[in-house]
CSV table of C-alpha atoms in Angstrom, one decimal:
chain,number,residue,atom,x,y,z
N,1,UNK,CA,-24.0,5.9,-31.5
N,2,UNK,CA,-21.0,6.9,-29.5
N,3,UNK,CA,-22.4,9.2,-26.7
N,4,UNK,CA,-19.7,11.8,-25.8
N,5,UNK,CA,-18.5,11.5,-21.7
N,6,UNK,CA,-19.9,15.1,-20.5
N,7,UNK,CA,-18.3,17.0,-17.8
N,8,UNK,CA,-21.4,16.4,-15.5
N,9,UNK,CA,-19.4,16.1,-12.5
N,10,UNK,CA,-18.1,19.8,-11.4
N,11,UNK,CA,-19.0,22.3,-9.6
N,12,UNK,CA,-22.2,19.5,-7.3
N,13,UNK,CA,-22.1,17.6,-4.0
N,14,UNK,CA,-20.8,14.5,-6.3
N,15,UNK,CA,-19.5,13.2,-8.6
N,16,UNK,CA,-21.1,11.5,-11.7
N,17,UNK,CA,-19.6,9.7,-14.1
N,18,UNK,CA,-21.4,7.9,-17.2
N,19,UNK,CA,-20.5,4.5,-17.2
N,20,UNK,CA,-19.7,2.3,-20.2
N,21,UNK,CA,-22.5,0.0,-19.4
N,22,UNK,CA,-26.3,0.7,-20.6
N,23,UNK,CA,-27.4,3.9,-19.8
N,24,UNK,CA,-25.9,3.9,-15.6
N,25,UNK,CA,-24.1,6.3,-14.0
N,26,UNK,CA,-21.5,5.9,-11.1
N,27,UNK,CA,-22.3,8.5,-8.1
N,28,UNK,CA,-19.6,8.8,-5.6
N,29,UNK,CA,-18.6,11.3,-2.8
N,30,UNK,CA,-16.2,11.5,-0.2
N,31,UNK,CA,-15.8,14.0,2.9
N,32,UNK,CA,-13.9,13.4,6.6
N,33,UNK,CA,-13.3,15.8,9.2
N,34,UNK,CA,-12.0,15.8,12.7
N,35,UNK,CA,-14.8,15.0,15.7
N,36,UNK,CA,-16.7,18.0,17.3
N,37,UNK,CA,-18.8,16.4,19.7
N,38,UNK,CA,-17.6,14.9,22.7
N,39,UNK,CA,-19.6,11.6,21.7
N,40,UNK,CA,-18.1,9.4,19.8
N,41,UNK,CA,-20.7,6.8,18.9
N,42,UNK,CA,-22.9,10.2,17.9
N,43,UNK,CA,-19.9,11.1,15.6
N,44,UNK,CA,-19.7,8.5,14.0
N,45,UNK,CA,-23.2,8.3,12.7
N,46,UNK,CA,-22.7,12.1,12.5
N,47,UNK,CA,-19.8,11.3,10.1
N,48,UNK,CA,-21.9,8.7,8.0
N,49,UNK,CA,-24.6,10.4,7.8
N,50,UNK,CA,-22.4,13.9,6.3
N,51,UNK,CA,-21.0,11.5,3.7
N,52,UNK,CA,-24.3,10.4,2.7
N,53,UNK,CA,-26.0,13.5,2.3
N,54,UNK,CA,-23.6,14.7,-1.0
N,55,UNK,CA,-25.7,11.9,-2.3
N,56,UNK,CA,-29.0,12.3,-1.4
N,57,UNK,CA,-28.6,16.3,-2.5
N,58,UNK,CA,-28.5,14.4,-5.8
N,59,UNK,CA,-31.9,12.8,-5.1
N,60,UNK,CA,-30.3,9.4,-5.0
N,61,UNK,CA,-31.4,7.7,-2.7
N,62,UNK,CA,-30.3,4.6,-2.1
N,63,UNK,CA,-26.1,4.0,-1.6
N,64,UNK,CA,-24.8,0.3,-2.9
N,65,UNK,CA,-21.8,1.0,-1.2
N,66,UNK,CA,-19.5,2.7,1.7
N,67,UNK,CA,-15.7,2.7,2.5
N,68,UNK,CA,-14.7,4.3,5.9
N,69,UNK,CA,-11.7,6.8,6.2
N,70,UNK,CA,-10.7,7.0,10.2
N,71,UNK,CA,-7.2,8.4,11.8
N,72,UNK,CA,-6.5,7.0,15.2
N,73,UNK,CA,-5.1,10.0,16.9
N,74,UNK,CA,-1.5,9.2,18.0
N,75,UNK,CA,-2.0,11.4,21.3
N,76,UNK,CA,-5.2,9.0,22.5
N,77,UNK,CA,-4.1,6.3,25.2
N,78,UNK,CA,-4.3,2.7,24.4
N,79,UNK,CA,-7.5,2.5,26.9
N,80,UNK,CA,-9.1,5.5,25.3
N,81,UNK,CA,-8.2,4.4,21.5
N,82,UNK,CA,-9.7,0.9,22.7
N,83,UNK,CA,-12.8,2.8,23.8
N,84,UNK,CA,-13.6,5.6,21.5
N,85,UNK,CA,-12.3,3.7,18.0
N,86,UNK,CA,-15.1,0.7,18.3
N,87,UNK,CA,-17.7,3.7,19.4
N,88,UNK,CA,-17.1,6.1,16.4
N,89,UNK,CA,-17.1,2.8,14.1
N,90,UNK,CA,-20.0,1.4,15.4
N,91,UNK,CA,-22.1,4.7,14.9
N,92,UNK,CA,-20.7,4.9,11.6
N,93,UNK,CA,-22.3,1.3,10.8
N,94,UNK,CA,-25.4,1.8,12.4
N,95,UNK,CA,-26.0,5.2,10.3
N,96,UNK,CA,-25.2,3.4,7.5
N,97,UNK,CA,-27.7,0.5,8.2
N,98,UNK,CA,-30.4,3.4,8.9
N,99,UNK,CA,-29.8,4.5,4.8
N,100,UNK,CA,-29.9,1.1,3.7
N,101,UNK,CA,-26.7,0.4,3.1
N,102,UNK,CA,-23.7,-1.1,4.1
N,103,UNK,CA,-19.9,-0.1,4.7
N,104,UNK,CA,-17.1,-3.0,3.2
N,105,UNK,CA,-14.2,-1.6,3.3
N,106,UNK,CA,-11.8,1.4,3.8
N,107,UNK,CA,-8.3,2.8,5.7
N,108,UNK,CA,-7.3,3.1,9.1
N,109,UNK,CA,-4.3,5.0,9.7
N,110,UNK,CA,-2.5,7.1,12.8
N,111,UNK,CA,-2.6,10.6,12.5
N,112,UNK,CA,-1.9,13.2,14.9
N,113,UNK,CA,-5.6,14.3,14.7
N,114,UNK,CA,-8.8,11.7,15.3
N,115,UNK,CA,-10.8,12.0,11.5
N,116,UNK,CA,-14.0,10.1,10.6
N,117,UNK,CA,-15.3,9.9,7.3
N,118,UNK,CA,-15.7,7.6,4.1
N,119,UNK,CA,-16.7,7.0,0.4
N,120,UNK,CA,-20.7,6.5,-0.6
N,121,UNK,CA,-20.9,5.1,-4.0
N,122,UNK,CA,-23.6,4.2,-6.3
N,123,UNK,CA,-24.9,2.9,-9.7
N,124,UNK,CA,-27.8,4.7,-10.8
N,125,UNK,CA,-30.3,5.4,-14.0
N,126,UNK,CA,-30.3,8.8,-15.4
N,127,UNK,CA,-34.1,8.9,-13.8
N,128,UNK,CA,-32.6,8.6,-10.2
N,129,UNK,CA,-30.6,11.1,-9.8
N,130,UNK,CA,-31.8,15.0,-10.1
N,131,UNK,CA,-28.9,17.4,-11.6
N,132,UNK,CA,-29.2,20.5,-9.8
N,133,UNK,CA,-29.3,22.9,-12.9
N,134,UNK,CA,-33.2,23.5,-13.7
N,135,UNK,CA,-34.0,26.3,-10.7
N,136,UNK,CA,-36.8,28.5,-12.8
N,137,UNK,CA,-38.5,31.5,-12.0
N,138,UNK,CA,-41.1,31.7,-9.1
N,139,UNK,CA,-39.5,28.2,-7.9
N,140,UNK,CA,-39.4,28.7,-4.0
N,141,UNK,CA,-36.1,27.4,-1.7
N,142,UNK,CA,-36.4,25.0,1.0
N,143,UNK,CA,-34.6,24.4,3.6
N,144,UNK,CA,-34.7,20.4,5.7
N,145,UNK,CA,-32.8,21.2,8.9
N,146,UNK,CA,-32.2,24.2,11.2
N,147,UNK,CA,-29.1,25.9,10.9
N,148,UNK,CA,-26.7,26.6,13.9
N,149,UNK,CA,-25.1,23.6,14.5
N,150,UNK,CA,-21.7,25.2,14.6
N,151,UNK,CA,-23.1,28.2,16.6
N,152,UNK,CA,-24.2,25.6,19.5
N,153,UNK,CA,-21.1,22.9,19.5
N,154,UNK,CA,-19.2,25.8,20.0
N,155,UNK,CA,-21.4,27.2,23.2
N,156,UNK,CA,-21.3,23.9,24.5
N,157,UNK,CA,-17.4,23.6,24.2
N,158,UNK,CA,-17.3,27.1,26.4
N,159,UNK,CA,-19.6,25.6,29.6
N,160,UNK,CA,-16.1,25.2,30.9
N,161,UNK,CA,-14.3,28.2,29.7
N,162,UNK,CA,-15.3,30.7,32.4
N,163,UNK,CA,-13.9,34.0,30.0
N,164,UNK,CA,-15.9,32.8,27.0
N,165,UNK,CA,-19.2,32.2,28.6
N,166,UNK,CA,-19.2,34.9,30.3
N,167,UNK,CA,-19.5,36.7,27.0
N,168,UNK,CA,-22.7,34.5,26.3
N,169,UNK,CA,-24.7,33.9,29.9
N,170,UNK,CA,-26.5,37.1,29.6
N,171,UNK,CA,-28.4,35.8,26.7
N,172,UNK,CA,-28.9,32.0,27.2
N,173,UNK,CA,-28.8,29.7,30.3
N,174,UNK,CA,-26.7,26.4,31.0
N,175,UNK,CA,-29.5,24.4,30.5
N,176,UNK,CA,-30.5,26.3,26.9
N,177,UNK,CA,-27.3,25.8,25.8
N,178,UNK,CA,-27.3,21.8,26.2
N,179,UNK,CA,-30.3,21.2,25.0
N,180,UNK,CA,-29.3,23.3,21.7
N,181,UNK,CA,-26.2,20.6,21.5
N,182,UNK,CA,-28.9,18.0,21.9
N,183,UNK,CA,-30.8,19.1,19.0
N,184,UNK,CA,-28.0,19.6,17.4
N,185,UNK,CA,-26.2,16.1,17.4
N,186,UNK,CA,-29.7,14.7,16.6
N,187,UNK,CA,-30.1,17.1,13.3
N,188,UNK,CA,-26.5,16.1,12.5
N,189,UNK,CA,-26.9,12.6,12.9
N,190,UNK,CA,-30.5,12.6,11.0
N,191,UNK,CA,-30.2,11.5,7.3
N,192,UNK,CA,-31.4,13.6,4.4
N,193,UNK,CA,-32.6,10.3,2.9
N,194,UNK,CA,-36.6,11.1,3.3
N,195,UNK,CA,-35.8,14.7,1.7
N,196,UNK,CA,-34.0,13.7,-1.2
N,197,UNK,CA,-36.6,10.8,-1.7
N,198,UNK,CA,-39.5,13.2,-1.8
N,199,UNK,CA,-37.5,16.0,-4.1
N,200,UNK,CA,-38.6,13.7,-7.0
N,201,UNK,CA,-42.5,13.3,-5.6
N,202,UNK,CA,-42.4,16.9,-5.5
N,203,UNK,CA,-40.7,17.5,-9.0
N,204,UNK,CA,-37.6,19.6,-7.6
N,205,UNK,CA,-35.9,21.4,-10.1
N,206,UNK,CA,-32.1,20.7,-7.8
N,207,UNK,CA,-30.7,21.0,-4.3
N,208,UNK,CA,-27.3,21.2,-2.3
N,209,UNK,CA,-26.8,20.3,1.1
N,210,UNK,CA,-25.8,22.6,3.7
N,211,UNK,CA,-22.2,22.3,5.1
N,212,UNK,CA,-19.0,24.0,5.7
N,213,UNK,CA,-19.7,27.1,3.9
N,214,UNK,CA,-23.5,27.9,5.7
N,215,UNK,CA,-26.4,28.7,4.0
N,216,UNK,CA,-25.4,32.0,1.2
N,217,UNK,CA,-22.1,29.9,0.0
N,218,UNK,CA,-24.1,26.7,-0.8
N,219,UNK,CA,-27.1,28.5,-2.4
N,220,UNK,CA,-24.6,30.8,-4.2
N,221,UNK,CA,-22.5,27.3,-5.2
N,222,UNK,CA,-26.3,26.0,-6.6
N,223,UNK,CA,-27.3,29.4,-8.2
N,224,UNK,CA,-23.9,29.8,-10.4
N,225,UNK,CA,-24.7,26.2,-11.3
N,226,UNK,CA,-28.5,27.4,-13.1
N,227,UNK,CA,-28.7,26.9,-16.5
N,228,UNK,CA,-31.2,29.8,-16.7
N,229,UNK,CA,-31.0,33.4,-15.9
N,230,UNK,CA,-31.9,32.9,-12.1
N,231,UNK,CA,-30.8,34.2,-8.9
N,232,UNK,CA,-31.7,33.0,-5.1
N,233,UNK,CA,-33.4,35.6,-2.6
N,234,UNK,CA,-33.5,34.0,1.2
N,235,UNK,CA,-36.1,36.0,3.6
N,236,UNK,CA,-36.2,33.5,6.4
N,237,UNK,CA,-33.9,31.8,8.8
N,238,UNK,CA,-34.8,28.7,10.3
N,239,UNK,CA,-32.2,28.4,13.1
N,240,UNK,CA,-31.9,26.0,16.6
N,241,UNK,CA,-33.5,28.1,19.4
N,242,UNK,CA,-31.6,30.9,21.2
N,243,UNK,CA,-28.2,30.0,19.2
N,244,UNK,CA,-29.3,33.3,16.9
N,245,UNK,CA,-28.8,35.3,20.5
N,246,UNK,CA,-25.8,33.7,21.3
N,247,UNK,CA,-24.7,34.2,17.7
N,248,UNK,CA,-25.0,37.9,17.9
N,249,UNK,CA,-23.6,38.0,21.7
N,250,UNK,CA,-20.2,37.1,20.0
N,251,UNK,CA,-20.1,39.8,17.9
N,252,UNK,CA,-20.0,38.6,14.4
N,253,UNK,CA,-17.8,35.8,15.1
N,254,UNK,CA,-20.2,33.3,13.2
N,255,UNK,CA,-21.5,35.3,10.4
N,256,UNK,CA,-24.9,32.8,11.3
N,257,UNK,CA,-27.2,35.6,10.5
N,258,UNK,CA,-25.3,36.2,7.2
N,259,UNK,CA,-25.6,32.9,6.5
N,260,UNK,CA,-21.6,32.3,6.7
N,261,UNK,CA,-21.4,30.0,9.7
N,262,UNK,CA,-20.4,26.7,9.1
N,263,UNK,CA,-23.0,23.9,9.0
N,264,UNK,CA,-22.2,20.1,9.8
N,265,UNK,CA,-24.4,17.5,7.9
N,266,UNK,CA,-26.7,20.2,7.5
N,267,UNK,CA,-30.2,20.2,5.5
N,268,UNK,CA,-30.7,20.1,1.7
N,269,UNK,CA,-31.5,23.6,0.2
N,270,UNK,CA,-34.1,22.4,-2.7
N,271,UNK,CA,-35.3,24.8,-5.8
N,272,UNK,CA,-39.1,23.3,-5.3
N,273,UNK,CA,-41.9,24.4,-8.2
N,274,UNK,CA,-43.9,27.1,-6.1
N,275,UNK,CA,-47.3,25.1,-5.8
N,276,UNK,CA,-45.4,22.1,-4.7
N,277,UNK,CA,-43.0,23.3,-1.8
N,278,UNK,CA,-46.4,23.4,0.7
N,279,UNK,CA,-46.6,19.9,-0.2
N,280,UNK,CA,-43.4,19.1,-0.1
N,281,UNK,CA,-42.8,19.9,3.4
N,282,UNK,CA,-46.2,19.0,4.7
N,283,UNK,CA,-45.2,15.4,3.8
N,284,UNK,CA,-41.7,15.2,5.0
N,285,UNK,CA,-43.0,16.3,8.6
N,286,UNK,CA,-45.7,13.6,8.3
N,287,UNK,CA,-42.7,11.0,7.1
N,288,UNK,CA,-40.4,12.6,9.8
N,289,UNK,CA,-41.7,14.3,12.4
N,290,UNK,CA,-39.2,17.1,12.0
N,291,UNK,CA,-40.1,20.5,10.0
N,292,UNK,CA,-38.8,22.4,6.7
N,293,UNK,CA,-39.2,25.6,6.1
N,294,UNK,CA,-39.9,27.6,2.5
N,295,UNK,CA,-36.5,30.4,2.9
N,296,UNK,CA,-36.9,32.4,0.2
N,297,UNK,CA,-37.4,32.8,-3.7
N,298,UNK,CA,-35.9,32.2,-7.3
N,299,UNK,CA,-36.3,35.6,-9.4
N,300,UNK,CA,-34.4,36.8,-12.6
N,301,UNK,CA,-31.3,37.3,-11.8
N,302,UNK,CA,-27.6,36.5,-12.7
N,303,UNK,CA,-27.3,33.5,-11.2
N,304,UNK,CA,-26.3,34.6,-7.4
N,305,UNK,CA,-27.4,34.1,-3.9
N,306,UNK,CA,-28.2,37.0,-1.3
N,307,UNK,CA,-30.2,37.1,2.1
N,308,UNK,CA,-32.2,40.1,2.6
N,309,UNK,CA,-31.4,42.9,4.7
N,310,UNK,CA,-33.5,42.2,7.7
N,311,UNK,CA,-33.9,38.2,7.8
N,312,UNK,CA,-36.7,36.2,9.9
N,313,UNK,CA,-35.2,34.6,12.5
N,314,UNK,CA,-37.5,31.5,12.9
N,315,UNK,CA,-36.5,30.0,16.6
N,316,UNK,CA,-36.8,26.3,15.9
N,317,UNK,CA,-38.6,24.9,17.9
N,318,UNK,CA,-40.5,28.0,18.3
N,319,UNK,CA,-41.9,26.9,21.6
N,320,UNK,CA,-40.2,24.2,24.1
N,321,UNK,CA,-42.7,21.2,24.7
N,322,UNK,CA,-41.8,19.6,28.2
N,323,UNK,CA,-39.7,16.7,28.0
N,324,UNK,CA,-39.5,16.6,24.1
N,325,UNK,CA,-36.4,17.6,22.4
N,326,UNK,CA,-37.7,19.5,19.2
């Protein structure tokens, strides 16, 4: 029997095309940006690691293949585009290596802007990947990774622009605001491999990850993709300590408590079955040391996304531990 080619592909983090060939399906996603922090080995497994996360949303977790996409900035020096290229590539390999995988190929070309990115590709069975359509009611949402990222790259940028930290000294200290970069390179850098791995342990009913369009535009991007009647209530926001402060001593410049501010390789949002989402994040702190959080609910609805009123702002870490990043 001829089995028609269904439009599976729109509207999630990647593509999916039914293949000719028994049953498989080829998963692919692609995504480069320019670098935004001032470590280019971190960027590059930064990069790799953003790439690989439209997959692992998916709940596939393991990539056969990966292409990298880099422009050489025209503007670096020789000496500088001798140093930082080799970095940024190298940490793109390594992150790769971490997910199991390797990179073969790809394009090089000058630009007037440095960009890192690449291609993830892989062949899967319909059992290994989860299409992000089944959200029920009473499901819970959970989030992997803190948000914020954005909120401290950008506070680190201004420890050298006097007028702008100004604006934010009254509510967070020099030494506050580099270790919020530090925990936020290492949750960039940190692949949602475990998460997706354990959405199908835990029987998730879909997930997104969390990038350029924070928190409400990915949830409502998952929610307008339900096939039932659903829609996504958020209560709590898990978000790197004191860049919530900082966030609101900008005004509304970031939109992070309206869950508009930009996220880099963020976490994966996942519509978990209520008695499992415990479980579920019980086991990926024991896997990975690092927390999730339950953010909020899936009631009846018309298949939309909104964070209450009043939000709980959950400082991540909630206390600092000497010595310890998180």
């Amino acid at each position: 029997m001829h089995m028609p080619i269904t439009r599976i592909g729109i509207g999630m983090d990647a593509s999916v095309t039914p293949l000719r060939h028994g049953g498989l399906s080829l998963v692919q996603t692609t995504d480069f940006f320019y670098p935004l922090v001032d470590d280019p080995y971190m960027m590059g497994k930064i990069a790799c690691a953003n790439v690989l996360s439209d997959l692992f949303a998916m709940g596939v977790t393991d990539c056969d293949n990966m292409l990298m996409l880099l422009g050489i900035s025209t503007k670096m020096t020789e000496k500088e585009r001798d140093v930082v290229i080799p970095l940024m590539m190298r940490g793109f390999k390594d992150a790769a290596l971490d997910a199991n995988t390797t990179v073969t190929g790809g394009q090089t070309v000058m630009n007037p802007w440095c960009t890192i990115g690449g291609v993830a590709t892989t062949v899967c069975q319909p059992n290994e990947f989860i299409v992000p359509d089944c959200a029920v009611v009473g499901d819970v949402l959970v989030l992997t990774k803190p948000l914020g990222t954005q909120v401290s790259v950008n506070a680190h940028q201004w420890l050298d622009q006097p007028e702008r930290w100004n604006r934010i000294k009254l509510v967070v200290s020099e030494e506050d605001v580099r270790k919020a970069y530090q925990r936020s390179m290492d949750s960039m850098s940190r692949l949602n491999r475990t998460a997706a791995r354990l959405m199908h342990k835990y029987n998730a009913h879909g997930a997104t990850d969390i990038t350029g369009f924070g928190l409400l535009g990915h949830a409502q991007n998952l929610a307008r993709n339900q096939k039932n009647e659903v829609s996504f209530v958020i209560h709590n926001l898990p978000i790197i300590a004191k860049m919530a402060a900082v966030a609101k001593a900008c005004g509304n410049m970031f939109h992070l408590l309206q869950g508009l501010s930009a996220e880099t390789s963020g976490g994966l949002l996942i519509c978990l079955p209520r008695e499992q989402a415990a479980a579920y994040c019980k086991d990926i702190e024991k896997q990975e040391g690092y927390q999730a959080w339950i953010i909020g609910i899936v009631e009846k609805g018309n298949r939309t996304a909104r964070i209450i009123d009043k939000p709980r702002v959950i400082e991540v870490p909630t206390k600092e531990k000497e010595g310890e990043l998180w």
